[in-house]
mmCIF file of C-alpha atoms in Angstrom:
data_model
loop_
_atom_site.group_PDB
_atom_site.id
_atom_site.type_symbol
_atom_site.label_atom_id
_atom_site.label_comp_id
_atom_site.label_asym_id
_atom_site.label_seq_id
_atom_site.Cartn_x
_atom_site.Cartn_y
_atom_site.Cartn_z
ATOM 1 C CA LEU A 1 10.132 88.186 -87.686
ATOM 2 C CA VAL A 2 10.601 90.849 -90.359
ATOM 3 C CA VAL A 3 11.903 89.586 -93.709
ATOM 4 C CA GLY A 4 13.261 92.095 -96.226
ATOM 5 C CA ILE A 5 12.978 91.023 -99.868
ATOM 6 C CA ASN A 6 15.152 93.195 -102.076
ATOM 7 C CA GLY A 7 16.442 93.371 -105.638
ATOM 8 C CA ILE A 8 16.632 95.786 -108.540
ATOM 9 C CA ASP A 9 13.584 96.722 -110.586
ATOM 10 C CA ALA A 10 11.707 93.734 -112.005
ATOM 11 C CA SER A 11 13.793 91.218 -110.086
ATOM 12 C CA GLY A 12 10.635 89.446 -108.934
ATOM 13 C CA LYS A 13 10.275 90.860 -105.410
ATOM 14 C CA THR A 14 6.489 91.106 -105.356
ATOM 15 C CA THR A 15 5.991 87.705 -106.976
ATOM 16 C CA PHE A 16 8.468 86.126 -104.546
ATOM 17 C CA ALA A 17 6.869 87.797 -101.507
ATOM 18 C CA ASP A 18 3.360 86.777 -102.532
ATOM 19 C CA ALA A 19 4.411 83.175 -103.189
ATOM 20 C CA LEU A 20 6.249 83.006 -99.861
ATOM 21 C CA ALA A 21 3.213 84.466 -98.084
ATOM 22 C CA ASP A 22 0.988 81.805 -99.649
ATOM 23 C CA GLN A 23 3.281 79.015 -98.482
ATOM 24 C CA LEU A 24 3.533 80.410 -94.955
ATOM 25 C CA GLN A 25 -0.232 80.811 -94.714
ATOM 26 C CA LEU A 26 -0.732 77.230 -95.886
ATOM 27 C CA ALA A 27 1.553 76.229 -93.026
ATOM 28 C CA GLY A 28 -0.733 78.068 -90.611
ATOM 29 C CA ARG A 29 1.362 81.196 -90.067
ATOM 30 C CA HIS A 30 -0.017 84.709 -89.929
ATOM 31 C CA VAL A 31 1.664 86.886 -92.555
ATOM 32 C CA GLN A 32 1.635 90.622 -93.165
ATOM 33 C CA VAL A 33 3.045 91.759 -96.523
ATOM 34 C CA ILE A 34 4.264 95.350 -96.812
ATOM 35 C CA HIS A 35 4.961 96.701 -100.296
ATOM 36 C CA LEU A 36 7.419 99.599 -100.510
ATOM 37 C CA ASP A 37 5.495 100.866 -103.543
ATOM 38 C CA ASP A 38 2.757 101.906 -101.098
ATOM 39 C CA PHE A 39 5.193 104.442 -99.676
ATOM 40 C CA HIS A 40 5.904 106.551 -102.755
ATOM 41 C CA LEU A 41 6.254 110.267 -102.222
ATOM 42 C CA PRO A 42 3.807 112.478 -104.180
ATOM 43 C CA ARG A 43 4.693 113.195 -107.794
ATOM 44 C CA GLU A 44 5.718 116.806 -107.100
ATOM 45 C CA LEU A 45 8.389 115.699 -104.627
ATOM 46 C CA ARG A 46 9.605 112.910 -106.890
ATOM 47 C CA ARG A 47 9.848 115.005 -110.039
ATOM 48 C CA THR A 48 11.035 118.377 -108.785
ATOM 49 C CA CYS A 49 14.220 117.015 -107.261
ATOM 50 C CA ALA A 50 17.159 119.210 -108.242
ATOM 51 C CA ASP A 51 19.527 116.279 -108.723
ATOM 52 C CA ALA A 52 19.972 114.127 -111.826
ATOM 53 C CA PRO A 53 17.104 111.640 -112.447
ATOM 54 C CA PRO A 54 19.033 108.567 -111.207
ATOM 55 C CA VAL A 55 19.908 110.327 -107.948
ATOM 56 C CA CYS A 56 16.315 111.514 -107.539
ATOM 57 C CA TYR A 57 15.075 107.982 -108.084
ATOM 58 C CA PHE A 58 17.409 106.607 -105.428
ATOM 59 C CA ARG A 59 17.068 109.428 -102.906
ATOM 60 C CA GLN A 60 13.626 110.908 -103.355
ATOM 61 C CA THR A 61 11.114 108.327 -104.501
ATOM 62 C CA PHE A 62 9.967 106.842 -101.202
ATOM 63 C CA ASP A 63 8.731 108.165 -97.873
ATOM 64 C CA TRP A 64 11.169 106.327 -95.632
ATOM 65 C CA GLN A 65 9.995 108.084 -92.476
ATOM 66 C CA ARG A 66 6.445 106.870 -93.048
ATOM 67 C CA LEU A 67 7.697 103.323 -93.543
ATOM 68 C CA LEU A 68 9.840 103.545 -90.400
ATOM 69 C CA ALA A 69 6.741 104.650 -88.486
ATOM 70 C CA LEU A 70 5.412 101.139 -89.182
ATOM 71 C CA LEU A 71 8.631 99.261 -88.583
ATOM 72 C CA LYS A 72 9.546 100.929 -85.274
ATOM 73 C CA PRO A 73 6.531 99.689 -83.261
ATOM 74 C CA ILE A 74 6.962 96.226 -84.769
ATOM 75 C CA ARG A 75 10.546 96.190 -83.517
ATOM 76 C CA GLU A 76 9.842 97.839 -80.165
ATOM 77 C CA SER A 77 6.606 96.154 -79.093
ATOM 78 C CA GLY A 78 6.146 93.264 -81.525
ATOM 79 C CA SER A 79 2.715 94.465 -82.536
ATOM 80 C CA LEU A 80 0.948 96.815 -84.904
ATOM 81 C CA ASN A 81 -2.686 97.463 -85.746
ATOM 82 C CA VAL A 82 -3.082 100.512 -87.948
ATOM 83 C CA GLY A 83 -4.897 101.706 -91.045
ATOM 84 C CA LEU A 84 -3.191 104.015 -93.520
ATOM 85 C CA LYS A 85 -4.121 105.974 -96.593
ATOM 86 C CA VAL A 86 -1.362 105.317 -99.125
ATOM 87 C CA LEU A 87 -0.587 107.047 -102.396
ATOM 88 C CA ASP A 88 -2.454 106.068 -105.556
ATOM 89 C CA LEU A 89 0.235 106.512 -108.207
ATOM 90 C CA GLU A 90 -2.264 107.094 -111.013
ATOM 91 C CA THR A 91 -4.221 109.878 -109.278
ATOM 92 C CA ASP A 92 -1.340 111.081 -107.065
ATOM 93 C CA THR A 93 -3.683 111.171 -104.080
ATOM 94 C CA TYR A 94 -3.637 109.441 -100.715
ATOM 95 C CA SER A 95 -6.762 107.451 -101.478
ATOM 96 C CA VAL A 96 -5.841 103.764 -101.159
ATOM 97 C CA ASP A 97 -6.672 102.074 -97.871
ATOM 98 C CA ARG A 98 -4.214 99.662 -96.302
ATOM 99 C CA HIS A 99 -4.485 97.897 -92.966
ATOM 100 C CA PHE A 100 -1.444 96.476 -91.215
ATOM 101 C CA LEU A 101 -1.903 93.890 -88.454
ATOM 102 C CA VAL A 102 1.113 92.424 -86.697
ATOM 103 C CA THR A 103 1.191 90.312 -83.544
ATOM 104 C CA GLY A 104 3.980 88.422 -81.832
ATOM 105 C CA GLU A 105 3.276 85.452 -84.119
ATOM 106 C CA THR A 106 3.262 87.384 -87.405
ATOM 107 C CA ILE A 107 5.874 87.010 -90.122
ATOM 108 C CA VAL A 108 6.260 90.369 -91.866
ATOM 109 C CA LEU A 109 7.383 90.329 -95.494
ATOM 110 C CA LEU A 110 8.663 93.732 -96.615
ATOM 111 C CA GLU A 111 9.457 93.898 -100.320
ATOM 112 C CA GLY A 112 10.872 96.659 -102.449
ATOM 113 C CA VAL A 113 13.901 98.346 -103.962
ATOM 114 C CA PHE A 114 16.592 100.130 -101.908
ATOM 115 C CA LEU A 115 15.698 98.272 -98.680
ATOM 116 C CA PHE A 116 19.151 97.348 -97.423
ATOM 117 C CA GLN A 117 20.116 100.879 -96.465
ATOM 118 C CA ARG A 118 21.780 101.575 -93.134
ATOM 119 C CA GLU A 119 18.675 103.174 -91.636
ATOM 120 C CA LEU A 120 16.463 100.163 -92.334
ATOM 121 C CA LEU A 121 18.853 97.306 -91.543
ATOM 122 C CA PRO A 122 18.138 97.291 -87.768
ATOM 123 C CA TYR A 123 14.487 96.493 -88.536
ATOM 124 C CA LEU A 124 15.161 93.487 -90.768
ATOM 125 C CA ASP A 125 15.664 90.088 -89.149
ATOM 126 C CA LEU A 126 16.206 88.201 -92.396
ATOM 127 C CA LYS A 127 17.390 89.707 -95.676
ATOM 128 C CA ILE A 128 16.774 88.138 -99.087
ATOM 129 C CA PHE A 129 18.319 89.593 -102.237
ATOM 130 C CA LEU A 130 17.042 88.551 -105.676
ATOM 131 C CA GLN A 131 19.763 88.933 -108.284
ATOM 132 C CA ILE A 132 19.101 89.449 -112.007
ATOM 133 C CA SER A 133 21.068 90.984 -114.859
ATOM 134 C CA GLN A 134 20.402 94.362 -116.422
ATOM 135 C CA GLU A 135 19.418 92.575 -119.648
ATOM 136 C CA GLU A 136 16.813 90.472 -117.848
ATOM 137 C CA CYS A 137 15.517 93.549 -116.059
ATOM 138 C CA LEU A 138 14.944 95.306 -119.383
ATOM 139 C CA ARG A 139 13.271 92.252 -120.870
ATOM 140 C CA ARG A 140 10.834 92.080 -117.963
ATOM 141 C CA VAL A 141 10.003 95.773 -117.770
ATOM 142 C CA VAL A 142 9.181 95.867 -121.471
ATOM 143 C CA GLN A 143 6.600 93.164 -120.813
ATOM 144 C CA ARG A 144 5.395 94.640 -117.531
ATOM 145 C CA ASP A 145 5.210 98.330 -118.432
ATOM 146 C CA GLY A 146 4.020 98.035 -121.996
ATOM 147 C CA TYR A 147 0.471 99.019 -121.062
ATOM 148 C CA LEU A 148 1.781 102.254 -119.524
ATOM 149 C CA PHE A 149 4.224 103.453 -122.166
ATOM 150 C CA GLY A 150 3.473 101.295 -125.188
ATOM 151 C CA ASP A 151 6.670 101.831 -127.107
ATOM 152 C CA VAL A 152 9.449 99.337 -126.340
ATOM 153 C CA ALA A 153 12.181 101.835 -127.158
ATOM 154 C CA ALA A 154 10.640 104.426 -124.829
ATOM 155 C CA ILE A 155 10.503 101.971 -121.949
ATOM 156 C CA SER A 156 14.119 100.909 -122.456
ATOM 157 C CA GLU A 157 15.228 104.534 -122.704
ATOM 158 C CA ARG A 158 13.514 105.400 -119.406
ATOM 159 C CA TYR A 159 15.182 102.539 -117.594
ATOM 160 C CA LEU A 160 18.608 103.124 -119.104
ATOM 161 C CA ALA A 161 18.465 106.847 -118.343
ATOM 162 C CA LYS A 162 16.965 106.802 -114.834
ATOM 163 C CA TYR A 163 16.028 103.554 -113.137
ATOM 164 C CA LEU A 164 19.014 101.320 -113.805
ATOM 165 C CA PRO A 165 21.568 104.084 -113.059
ATOM 166 C CA GLY A 166 19.609 104.772 -109.848
ATOM 167 C CA GLN A 167 19.863 101.109 -108.954
ATOM 168 C CA ALA A 168 23.588 101.213 -109.748
ATOM 169 C CA LEU A 169 24.001 104.007 -107.192
ATOM 170 C CA TYR A 170 22.244 101.865 -104.591
ATOM 171 C CA LEU A 171 24.267 98.755 -105.438
ATOM 172 C CA GLU A 172 27.519 100.688 -105.168
ATOM 173 C CA GLU A 173 26.686 102.562 -101.976
ATOM 174 C CA CYS A 174 24.825 99.884 -100.000
ATOM 175 C CA ARG A 175 26.194 96.629 -101.496
ATOM 176 C CA PRO A 176 22.938 94.791 -100.712
ATOM 177 C CA GLU A 177 24.116 91.449 -102.089
ATOM 178 C CA THR A 178 26.791 91.348 -99.360
ATOM 179 C CA LYS A 179 24.221 92.092 -96.628
ATOM 180 C CA ALA A 180 21.798 89.371 -97.718
ATOM 181 C CA ASP A 181 21.296 86.295 -95.570
ATOM 182 C CA LEU A 182 19.943 84.560 -98.666
ATOM 183 C CA LEU A 183 21.334 85.526 -102.069
ATOM 184 C CA ILE A 184 19.139 84.137 -104.840
ATOM 185 C CA ASP A 185 19.705 84.028 -108.593
ATOM 186 C CA ASN A 186 16.277 84.911 -110.012
ATOM 187 C CA GLU A 187 17.356 85.264 -113.644
ATOM 188 C CA GLN A 188 15.066 82.455 -114.787
ATOM 189 C CA PRO A 189 11.442 83.321 -113.955
ATOM 190 C CA GLY A 190 9.907 80.657 -111.765
ATOM 191 C CA SER A 191 13.217 78.864 -111.129
ATOM 192 C CA PRO A 192 15.137 80.711 -108.400
ATOM 193 C CA VAL A 193 18.532 79.294 -107.417
ATOM 194 C CA LEU A 194 20.092 79.786 -104.010
ATOM 195 C CA ILE A 195 23.611 81.192 -104.452
ATOM 196 C CA ARG A 196 24.538 81.774 -100.822
ATOM 197 C CA SER A 197 23.055 81.360 -97.366
ATOM 198 C CA THR A 198 24.463 82.631 -94.092
ATOM 199 C CA LEU A 199 21.809 80.853 -92.018
#
C-alpha cells in the first residue's frame, strides 16, 4: 500500500507522515517513509532554469525519474531493498545515505509537494491532501525558515514571489484536492479535520 501525503508548502506533510508512521508501527505494521525532499535536483539545475521562478519551482525542483525508479518496482513486484545517495541541500552533494526496504506487508508513506501529478497517480493507492490557507503557510514558514533567512520580510518575499505562485500553478493544473481520497483541513496545527473521504 502506497499512501501519498500532499499539500502546499508548510501544510504539515512531514509531521503528518511521521505521526502516521508512529501509529502504524505501534499497531505492528512495517512502514517505509519516503520524503520527496530527498529527491531534489542539484542547485545548478534548479536555479538555471530559463522560466520564471514559480515555473522553475514547479517544473524543475525534483528528480521525478529517480523517484519513479523507486515506485515502479514497488508497484510491479511489491518489494524493494535499495540504498541511495540523496542530495544534501546544504552542500549540494549526493552525500546522504538512505535505505528503502519494502515487502508485501509494508505501508509506504510518500510525502511531499506536487505529488498528485498524472505521472505519479498510478503509483499511489491512497491519496491524502492537507489543506491550509496562504496566510497560514506564510505564518508557518516564517517560524520554520527563520534560521535560514533570518529576516521575516525576506522570507515572506521569497514565498510570495516564487513558492506560493509555484504552488498555485500546481493547484490549477493538477487540482490535487479533487484527486484526494482524504481531504483534510490542517489549518490548526495539531487539530486536523476531515473534510471529505471517498473511502
